[in-house]
Amino acid sequence: MKYRYSAASGHTNINGRYIKRPVVEVELSRGGHQRKFLALVDSGADHIMMPAAIAEVFQIDLNTCPRRTVLGVSMQPIEGFVSNLTLHINHQKDPFDAPVLFIDTDVPILLGREGFFDLYRIKFEQDHDIFQIVPTRLK
Amino acid sequence: MQTVVHDHSQAIPRLLNASHENKWVAISSDYSRVISVSDSLRDLLRMVSDTTAIFYKVLPSDVSFAPAASLRA
């Protein structure tokens, strides 16, 4: 499936053009609870990451989750917690389970490589304003 | 020819403006309106019980965003 890059009004790049980002709608679920988000497809992120507030919605006790440290471009370490969620990308046939790193910051949901790029072939065509998500899993 | 999904890509610039920057928004499932806005995702998730609503962090327009992150065990 091909998706259009998303622009947000007022966001311009260094050359004054609108910044567009590869954003997809994703439904998160666990234990009978569901919530939908717009998430950024991020090939630079090692893992799927999202704010710890989302873990609370799904009644995940972060105290029982394995801890990992996250480094961003600022190289300042942030403590994170790993747990599993079910994700369903809009317009894709099947949901999938993946490990998620929850961090107590206001970061947008990042769809990183482990658990997402493992299962889908992502083709960025920014020059055409589209990106493609194709499932790679063998049934 | 494969269909290109437009749903939110066209709605985001139409729905959101400078007043939403650096906030979390809840958008209706048909992308027709902003349901609610908050500085805090935690608060917004408490306020919006509609499970079809779509939550989105609106980044400020005057910054460059570079989220790439790696793990350190």
PDB file of N, CA and C in Angstrom, chain B residues 10-73:
ATOM      1  N   GLN B  10      -3.927  14.889   3.840  1.00  0.00           N
ATOM      2  CA  GLN B  10      -4.584  16.133   3.428  1.00  0.00           C
ATOM      3  C   GLN B  10      -5.288  16.807   4.592  1.00  0.00           C
ATOM      4  N   ALA B  11      -5.705  16.004   5.566  1.00  0.00           N
ATOM      5  CA  ALA B  11      -6.472  16.573   6.680  1.00  0.00           C
ATOM      6  C   ALA B  11      -5.590  17.332   7.669  1.00  0.00           C
ATOM      7  N   ILE B  12      -4.376  16.852   7.885  1.00  0.00           N
ATOM      8  CA  ILE B  12      -3.528  17.456   8.920  1.00  0.00           C
ATOM      9  C   ILE B  12      -3.296  18.949   8.671  1.00  0.00           C
ATOM     10  N   PRO B  13      -2.843  19.343   7.483  1.00  0.00           N
ATOM     11  CA  PRO B  13      -2.644  20.789   7.293  1.00  0.00           C
ATOM     12  C   PRO B  13      -3.939  21.594   7.322  1.00  0.00           C
ATOM     13  N   ARG B  14      -5.062  20.939   7.006  1.00  0.00           N
ATOM     14  CA  ARG B  14      -6.354  21.649   7.029  1.00  0.00           C
ATOM     15  C   ARG B  14      -6.843  21.836   8.463  1.00  0.00           C
ATOM     16  N   LEU B  15      -6.626  20.839   9.316  1.00  0.00           N
ATOM     17  CA  LEU B  15      -7.175  20.863  10.676  1.00  0.00           C
ATOM     18  C   LEU B  15      -6.298  21.609  11.677  1.00  0.00           C
ATOM     19  N   LEU B  16      -4.982  21.534  11.463  1.00  0.00           N
ATOM     20  CA  LEU B  16      -4.069  21.999  12.504  1.00  0.00           C
ATOM     21  C   LEU B  16      -3.429  23.323  12.128  1.00  0.00           C
ATOM     22  N   ASN B  17      -3.202  24.133  13.148  1.00  0.00           N
ATOM     23  CA  ASN B  17      -2.572  25.432  12.922  1.00  0.00           C
ATOM     24  C   ASN B  17      -1.604  25.727  14.078  1.00  0.00           C
ATOM     25  N   ALA B  18      -1.121  26.944  14.125  1.00  0.00           N
ATOM     26  CA  ALA B  18      -0.094  27.306  15.108  1.00  0.00           C
ATOM     27  C   ALA B  18      -0.572  27.089  16.544  1.00  0.00           C
ATOM     28  N   SER B  19      -1.885  27.187  16.779  1.00  0.00           N
ATOM     29  CA  SER B  19      -2.392  27.026  18.148  1.00  0.00           C
ATOM     30  C   SER B  19      -2.234  25.592  18.657  1.00  0.00           C
ATOM     31  N   HIS B  20      -2.040  24.648  17.748  1.00  0.00           N
ATOM     32  CA  HIS B  20      -1.901  23.242  18.151  1.00  0.00           C
ATOM     33  C   HIS B  20      -0.448  22.820  18.332  1.00  0.00           C
ATOM     34  N   GLU B  21       0.475  23.710  17.990  1.00  0.00           N
ATOM     35  CA  GLU B  21       1.883  23.322  18.008  1.00  0.00           C
ATOM     36  C   GLU B  21       2.360  22.950  19.410  1.00  0.00           C
ATOM     37  N   ASN B  22       3.168  21.904  19.444  1.00  0.00           N
ATOM     38  CA  ASN B  22       3.753  21.412  20.684  1.00  0.00           C
ATOM     39  C   ASN B  22       2.709  20.853  21.645  1.00  0.00           C
ATOM     40  N   LYS B  23       1.554  20.486  21.110  1.00  0.00           N
ATOM     41  CA  LYS B  23       0.490  19.889  21.921  1.00  0.00           C
ATOM     42  C   LYS B  23       0.087  18.542  21.323  1.00  0.00           C
ATOM     43  N   TRP B  24      -0.626  17.773  22.121  1.00  0.00           N
ATOM     44  CA  TRP B  24      -1.263  16.557  21.629  1.00  0.00           C
ATOM     45  C   TRP B  24      -2.691  16.905  21.235  1.00  0.00           C
ATOM     46  N   VAL B  25      -3.132  16.360  20.116  1.00  0.00           N
ATOM     47  CA  VAL B  25      -4.509  16.590  19.674  1.00  0.00           C
ATOM     48  C   VAL B  25      -5.196  15.239  19.497  1.00  0.00           C
ATOM     49  N   ALA B  26      -6.507  15.233  19.696  1.00  0.00           N
ATOM     50  CA  ALA B  26      -7.341  14.076  19.366  1.00  0.00           C
ATOM     51  C   ALA B  26      -8.208  14.488  18.183  1.00  0.00           C
ATOM     52  N   ILE B  27      -8.137  13.709  17.127  1.00  0.00           N
ATOM     53  CA  ILE B  27      -8.835  14.021  15.877  1.00  0.00           C
ATOM     54  C   ILE B  27      -9.923  12.977  15.660  1.00  0.00           C
ATOM     55  N   SER B  28     -11.069  13.407  15.125  1.00  0.00           N
ATOM     56  CA  SER B  28     -12.152  12.459  14.862  1.00  0.00           C
ATOM     57  C   SER B  28     -11.704  11.433  13.820  1.00  0.00           C
ATOM     58  N   SER B  29     -12.323  10.262  13.869  1.00  0.00           N
ATOM     59  CA  SER B  29     -11.876   9.146  13.020  1.00  0.00           C
ATOM     60  C   SER B  29     -12.028   9.428  11.532  1.00  0.00           C
ATOM     61  N   ASP B  30     -12.921  10.371  11.182  1.00  0.00           N
ATOM     62  CA  ASP B  30     -13.072  10.719   9.757  1.00  0.00           C
ATOM     63  C   ASP B  30     -12.220  11.937   9.379  1.00  0.00           C
ATOM     64  N   TYR B  31     -11.376  12.354  10.283  1.00  0.00           N
ATOM     65  CA  TYR B  31     -10.470  13.489  10.063  1.00  0.00           C
ATOM     66  C   TYR B  31     -11.217  14.782   9.723  1.00  0.00           C
ATOM     67  N   SER B  32     -12.419  14.931  10.268  1.00  0.00           N
ATOM     68  CA  SER B  32     -13.193  16.135   9.968  1.00  0.00           C
ATOM     69  C   SER B  32     -13.006  17.233  11.007  1.00  0.00           C
ATOM     70  N   ARG B  33     -12.555  16.883  12.229  1.00  0.00           N
ATOM     71  CA  ARG B  33     -12.445  17.907  13.266  1.00  0.00           C
ATOM     72  C   ARG B  33     -11.467  17.480  14.361  1.00  0.00           C
ATOM     73  N   VAL B  34     -10.989  18.492  15.076  1.00  0.00           N
ATOM     74  CA  VAL B  34     -10.170  18.247  16.259  1.00  0.00           C
ATOM     75  C   VAL B  34     -11.113  18.125  17.455  1.00  0.00           C
ATOM     76  N   ILE B  35     -11.065  17.016  18.147  1.00  0.00           N
ATOM     77  CA  ILE B  35     -11.969  16.769  19.267  1.00  0.00           C
ATOM     78  C   ILE B  35     -11.496  17.493  20.526  1.00  0.00           C
ATOM     79  N   SER B  36     -10.187  17.394  20.782  1.00  0.00           N
ATOM     80  CA  SER B  36      -9.660  17.982  22.006  1.00  0.00           C
ATOM     81  C   SER B  36      -8.151  18.195  21.860  1.00  0.00           C
ATOM     82  N   VAL B  37      -7.622  19.087  22.702  1.00  0.00           N
ATOM     83  CA  VAL B  37      -6.204  19.453  22.654  1.00  0.00           C
ATOM     84  C   VAL B  37      -5.680  19.506  24.082  1.00  0.00           C
ATOM     85  N   SER B  38      -4.427  19.072  24.263  1.00  0.00           N
ATOM     86  CA  SER B  38      -3.827  19.158  25.608  1.00  0.00           C
ATOM     87  C   SER B  38      -2.311  19.227  25.492  1.00  0.00           C
ATOM     88  N   ASP B  39      -1.701  19.825  26.501  1.00  0.00           N
ATOM     89  CA  ASP B  39      -0.240  19.812  26.572  1.00  0.00           C
ATOM     90  C   ASP B  39       0.275  18.411  26.891  1.00  0.00           C
ATOM     91  N   SER B  40      -0.576  17.609  27.521  1.00  0.00           N
ATOM     92  CA  SER B  40      -0.156  16.317  28.045  1.00  0.00           C
ATOM     93  C   SER B  40      -0.945  15.184  27.388  1.00  0.00           C
ATOM     94  N   LEU B  41      -0.236  14.199  26.847  1.00  0.00           N
ATOM     95  CA  LEU B  41      -0.925  13.026  26.294  1.00  0.00           C
ATOM     96  C   LEU B  41      -1.687  12.291  27.388  1.00  0.00           C
ATOM     97  N   ARG B  42      -1.086  12.222  28.563  1.00  0.00           N
ATOM     98  CA  ARG B  42      -1.727  11.530  29.689  1.00  0.00           C
ATOM     99  C   ARG B  42      -3.109  12.136  29.957  1.00  0.00           C
ATOM    100  N   ASP B  43      -3.164  13.469  30.007  1.00  0.00           N
ATOM    101  CA  ASP B  43      -4.441  14.150  30.262  1.00  0.00           C
ATOM    102  C   ASP B  43      -5.418  13.953  29.107  1.00  0.00           C
ATOM    103  N   LEU B  44      -4.905  14.024  27.887  1.00  0.00           N
ATOM    104  CA  LEU B  44      -5.782  13.897  26.719  1.00  0.00           C
ATOM    105  C   LEU B  44      -6.404  12.501  26.652  1.00  0.00           C
ATOM    106  N   LEU B  45      -5.616  11.490  26.969  1.00  0.00           N
ATOM    107  CA  LEU B  45      -6.144  10.122  26.951  1.00  0.00           C
ATOM    108  C   LEU B  45      -7.230   9.955  28.004  1.00  0.00           C
ATOM    109  N   ARG B  46      -7.103  10.677  29.120  1.00  0.00           N
ATOM    110  CA  ARG B  46      -8.150  10.630  30.161  1.00  0.00           C
ATOM    111  C   ARG B  46      -9.412  11.360  29.699  1.00  0.00           C
ATOM    112  N   MET B  47      -9.208  12.481  28.968  1.00  0.00           N
ATOM    113  CA  MET B  47     -10.346  13.327  28.575  1.00  0.00           C
ATOM    114  C   MET B  47     -11.165  12.715  27.440  1.00  0.00           C
ATOM    115  N   VAL B  48     -10.494  12.013  26.537  1.00  0.00           N
ATOM    116  CA  VAL B  48     -11.170  11.522  25.324  1.00  0.00           C
ATOM    117  C   VAL B  48     -11.410  10.018  25.471  1.00  0.00           C
ATOM    118  N   SER B  49     -12.665   9.664  25.651  1.00  0.00           N
ATOM    119  CA  SER B  49     -13.000   8.248  25.842  1.00  0.00           C
ATOM    120  C   SER B  49     -13.305   7.542  24.517  1.00  0.00           C
ATOM    121  N   ASP B  50     -13.519   8.324  23.473  1.00  0.00           N
ATOM    122  CA  ASP B  50     -13.829   7.764  22.154  1.00  0.00           C
ATOM    123  C   ASP B  50     -12.621   6.972  21.641  1.00  0.00           C
ATOM    124  N   THR B  51     -12.761   5.644  21.559  1.00  0.00           N
ATOM    125  CA  THR B  51     -11.621   4.812  21.168  1.00  0.00           C
ATOM    126  C   THR B  51     -11.356   4.858  19.663  1.00  0.00           C
ATOM    127  N   THR B  52     -12.228   5.542  18.910  1.00  0.00           N
ATOM    128  CA  THR B  52     -11.944   5.694  17.470  1.00  0.00           C
ATOM    129  C   THR B  52     -11.172   6.981  17.198  1.00  0.00           C
ATOM    130  N   ALA B  53     -11.037   7.840  18.205  1.00  0.00           N
ATOM    131  CA  ALA B  53     -10.284   9.092  18.021  1.00  0.00           C
ATOM    132  C   ALA B  53      -8.824   8.779  17.723  1.00  0.00           C
ATOM    133  N   ILE B  54      -8.198   9.686  16.980  1.00  0.00           N
ATOM    134  CA  ILE B  54      -6.807   9.483  16.571  1.00  0.00           C
ATOM    135  C   ILE B  54      -5.947  10.545  17.252  1.00  0.00           C
ATOM    136  N   PHE B  55      -4.953  10.091  17.993  1.00  0.00           N
ATOM    137  CA  PHE B  55      -4.093  10.987  18.773  1.00  0.00           C
ATOM    138  C   PHE B  55      -2.825  11.304  17.986  1.00  0.00           C
ATOM    139  N   TYR B  56      -2.383  12.562  18.126  1.00  0.00           N
ATOM    140  CA  TYR B  56      -1.241  13.007  17.313  1.00  0.00           C
ATOM    141  C   TYR B  56      -0.489  14.105  18.051  1.00  0.00           C
ATOM    142  N   LYS B  57       0.827  13.986  18.056  1.00  0.00           N
ATOM    143  CA  LYS B  57       1.673  15.024  18.638  1.00  0.00           C
ATOM    144  C   LYS B  57       2.029  16.034  17.539  1.00  0.00           C
ATOM    145  N   VAL B  58       1.636  17.284  17.730  1.00  0.00           N
ATOM    146  CA  VAL B  58       1.909  18.321  16.733  1.00  0.00           C
ATOM    147  C   VAL B  58       3.247  18.974  17.079  1.00  0.00           C
ATOM    148  N   LEU B  59       4.215  18.764  16.242  1.00  0.00           N
ATOM    149  CA  LEU B  59       5.548  19.312  16.510  1.00  0.00           C
ATOM    150  C   LEU B  59       5.573  20.809  16.218  1.00  0.00           C
ATOM    151  N   PRO B  60       6.402  21.539  16.947  1.00  0.00           N
ATOM    152  CA  PRO B  60       6.519  22.975  16.670  1.00  0.00           C
ATOM    153  C   PRO B  60       7.105  23.195  15.277  1.00  0.00           C
ATOM    154  N   SER B  61       6.693  24.283  14.633  1.00  0.00           N
ATOM    155  CA  SER B  61       7.075  24.506  13.234  1.00  0.00           C
ATOM    156  C   SER B  61       8.460  25.129  13.088  1.00  0.00           C
ATOM    157  N   ASP B  62       9.000  25.644  14.182  1.00  0.00           N
ATOM    158  CA  ASP B  62      10.259  26.370  14.063  1.00  0.00           C
ATOM    159  C   ASP B  62      11.455  25.533  14.522  1.00  0.00           C
ATOM    160  N   VAL B  63      11.290  24.203  14.533  1.00  0.00           N
ATOM    161  CA  VAL B  63      12.394  23.323  14.922  1.00  0.00           C
ATOM    162  C   VAL B  63      12.557  22.236  13.869  1.00  0.00           C
ATOM    163  N   SER B  64      13.756  21.685  13.835  1.00  0.00           N
ATOM    164  CA  SER B  64      13.985  20.490  13.027  1.00  0.00           C
ATOM    165  C   SER B  64      13.882  19.285  13.938  1.00  0.00           C
ATOM    166  N   PHE B  65      13.257  18.231  13.447  1.00  0.00           N
ATOM    167  CA  PHE B  65      13.001  17.056  14.272  1.00  0.00           C
ATOM    168  C   PHE B  65      13.927  15.922  13.829  1.00  0.00           C
ATOM    169  N   ALA B  66      14.696  15.369  14.762  1.00  0.00           N
ATOM    170  CA  ALA B  66      15.618  14.263  14.459  1.00  0.00           C
ATOM    171  C   ALA B  66      15.504  13.231  15.567  1.00  0.00           C
ATOM    172  N   PRO B  67      14.507  12.346  15.498  1.00  0.00           N
ATOM    173  CA  PRO B  67      14.220  11.461  16.623  1.00  0.00           C
ATOM    174  C   PRO B  67      15.085  10.234  16.694  1.00  0.00           C
ATOM    175  N   ALA B  68      15.886   9.940  15.681  1.00  0.00           N
ATOM    176  CA  ALA B  68      16.582   8.654  15.620  1.00  0.00           C
ATOM    177  C   ALA B  68      17.238   8.320  16.951  1.00  0.00           C
ATOM    178  N   ALA B  69      16.973   7.132  17.435  1.00  0.00           N
ATOM    179  CA  ALA B  69      17.447   6.752  18.761  1.00  0.00           C
ATOM    180  C   ALA B  69      17.932   5.320  18.756  1.00  0.00           C
ATOM    181  N   SER B  70      18.872   5.029  19.611  1.00  0.00           N
ATOM    182  CA  SER B  70      19.378   3.677  19.742  1.00  0.00           C
ATOM    183  C   SER B  70      19.321   3.276  21.208  1.00  0.00           C
ATOM    184  N   LEU B  71      19.491   1.991  21.430  1.00  0.00           N
ATOM    185  CA  LEU B  71      19.395   1.471  22.789  1.00  0.00           C
ATOM    186  C   LEU B  71      20.765   1.228  23.383  1.00  0.00           C
ATOM    187  N   ARG B  72      20.823   1.401  24.680  1.00  0.00           N
ATOM    188  CA  ARG B  72      21.996   0.978  25.421  1.00  0.00           C
ATOM    189  C   ARG B  72      21.510   0.104  26.555  1.00  0.00           C
ATOM    190  N   ALA B  73      21.963  -1.106  26.582  1.00  0.00           N
ATOM    191  CA  ALA B  73      21.439  -2.047  27.585  1.00  0.00           C
ATOM    192  C   ALA B  73      21.842  -1.630  28.977  1.00  0.00           C
TER     193      ALA B  73
END
